[in-house]
Amino acid sequence: MSVEKWSPVMSIVVANVGMGSVNALVKKALDGGVNHMVIGAYRLAISAFILAPLAYFLERKRRPTLSFRLMVDHFISGLLGASLMQFFFMLGLAYTSATVSGAFISMLPAITFALSLILRMESVQDLKTKAGTLKVLGTLICISGALFLTFYKGPQISHPHSHPEALHHNNNKDKTNNWLLGCLYATIGTTFLSLWMLFQGTLNIKYPCKYTSTCLMSVFGSFQCALLSLYKRREVKDWVMDDRFVIFVIIYAGIVGQAMSTVATSWSIKKVGAVFASTFSPIILISATLFDFLILHTPLYLGSVIGSVVAVTGLYVFLWGKNKEMKAAATLCPPIQNEDKNDKNNNNSNNKSNGSRLPV
């Protein structure tokens, strides 16, 4: 019972650790001048290639028929959770850092909660309770952390001699403008990811085959990314990868960051819901920061650290409210379940007694 309870949590934690490391590696590749949507297209193509045999062998006996409507739903899923999300998020990653982008991903629960209110997936009446107040307060603190990240970069707090390339970049006149633009792009990318999580909650019900669903999403997303790559440059050489590090990043991002993470996230959403699954997004920030700083030796800035701490604080205020809400719901559920169970037993006994009176 405990394994069943904790498996969605462990699944989303592992997925987010993987995503954090992917963001740090992709940032390093983007600094080399690679077209970010070419990375996205290859990454999704590798994901589809990895998942196709799993989908065929593991889900062929229970896979529902793919209707035109389901194909359209998977096309939208690829648009929200793959192509448009990566288009904006990786632009934000290119202009800022893996730590800052991870901090914006940490706002995912707050954005998902706000969107669920707008789309009426969450009840507005619940906001009048203590749990609802905490959720709103946590959302506002998350937004404050994001604004701090956006408008205050601050001094470099890591040792400057360990990051000689950072000193060169700091002399750029356009650095501040790029930083603000990068924060805006990261916010838009996170919003698309929130929309995907909410959309995925309904798609999981209509098409409960996680490998096939993720494979279809990857196929559509790959073609969409290829089209979006044309906005920047239309040269064939952009698609030829000769750098071993970039090739490694694309393969790693396709397997870990797309195939494994999307399957794990989709399955967790199905088990615990989109809002709850999104609450583990700060793990991406922690993983990206540690990977970025300790392995890739990228400099840290005071504004990034303070803004990230504020955003994560807001998240856990939100989680506090969510926990109170779940406890309140748990106190109401057992009597209802017991009553339903008693009714079912009574109905079964009545059927049996009625059945015994029927002539043979």
Short mmCIF file of N, CA and C in Angstrom, two decimals, residues 80 111-124 191 194-199 202:
data_model
loop_
_atom_site.label_atom_id
_atom_site.label_comp_id
_atom_site.label_asym_id
_atom_site.label_seq_id
_atom_site.Cartn_x
_atom_site.Cartn_y
_atom_site.Cartn_z
N LEU A 80 1.65 22.44 -26.69
CA LEU A 80 1.75 23.07 -25.37
C LEU A 80 2.96 22.58 -24.58
N ILE A 111 1.35 29.02 -10.89
CA ILE A 111 0.77 29.32 -12.20
C ILE A 111 -0.32 28.32 -12.55
N THR A 112 -0.07 27.03 -12.26
CA THR A 112 -1.07 25.99 -12.53
C THR A 112 -2.33 26.24 -11.71
N PHE A 113 -2.14 26.63 -10.44
CA PHE A 113 -3.28 26.92 -9.57
C PHE A 113 -4.07 28.12 -10.10
N ALA A 114 -3.35 29.18 -10.50
CA ALA A 114 -4.02 30.38 -11.02
C ALA A 114 -4.79 30.05 -12.31
N LEU A 115 -4.17 29.27 -13.19
CA LEU A 115 -4.85 28.89 -14.44
C LEU A 115 -6.05 27.98 -14.18
N SER A 116 -5.92 27.10 -13.18
CA SER A 116 -7.04 26.21 -12.86
C SER A 116 -8.22 27.00 -12.30
N LEU A 117 -7.93 28.12 -11.62
CA LEU A 117 -9.00 29.00 -11.16
C LEU A 117 -9.67 29.71 -12.33
N ILE A 118 -8.83 30.22 -13.26
CA ILE A 118 -9.35 30.91 -14.44
C ILE A 118 -10.21 29.97 -15.29
N LEU A 119 -9.74 28.73 -15.43
CA LEU A 119 -10.46 27.74 -16.24
C LEU A 119 -11.54 27.01 -15.44
N ARG A 120 -11.73 27.43 -14.17
CA ARG A 120 -12.76 26.89 -13.29
C ARG A 120 -12.58 25.40 -12.99
N MET A 121 -11.32 24.98 -12.94
CA MET A 121 -11.02 23.62 -12.50
C MET A 121 -10.90 23.55 -10.98
N GLU A 122 -10.66 24.70 -10.36
CA GLU A 122 -10.64 24.82 -8.90
C GLU A 122 -11.80 25.74 -8.51
N SER A 123 -12.41 25.44 -7.36
CA SER A 123 -13.55 26.24 -6.90
C SER A 123 -13.08 27.54 -6.26
N VAL A 124 -13.71 28.64 -6.65
CA VAL A 124 -13.38 29.94 -6.06
C VAL A 124 -13.83 30.00 -4.61
N THR A 191 4.29 29.00 -18.34
CA THR A 191 2.83 29.08 -18.50
C THR A 191 2.34 28.02 -19.47
N SER A 194 2.36 24.75 -17.69
CA SER A 194 1.20 24.64 -16.80
C SER A 194 -0.06 24.26 -17.57
N LEU A 195 -0.25 24.90 -18.73
CA LEU A 195 -1.40 24.57 -19.57
C LEU A 195 -1.35 23.12 -20.03
N TRP A 196 -0.11 22.64 -20.34
CA TRP A 196 0.04 21.25 -20.76
C TRP A 196 -0.34 20.30 -19.62
N MET A 197 0.08 20.61 -18.40
CA MET A 197 -0.22 19.73 -17.26
C MET A 197 -1.72 19.65 -17.03
N LEU A 198 -2.42 20.77 -17.16
CA LEU A 198 -3.87 20.76 -16.99
C LEU A 198 -4.54 20.00 -18.15
N PHE A 199 -4.05 20.20 -19.35
CA PHE A 199 -4.59 19.51 -20.52
C PHE A 199 -4.31 18.01 -20.43
N THR A 202 -6.80 15.76 -18.49
CA THR A 202 -7.99 15.29 -19.21
C THR A 202 -7.62 14.28 -20.29
#
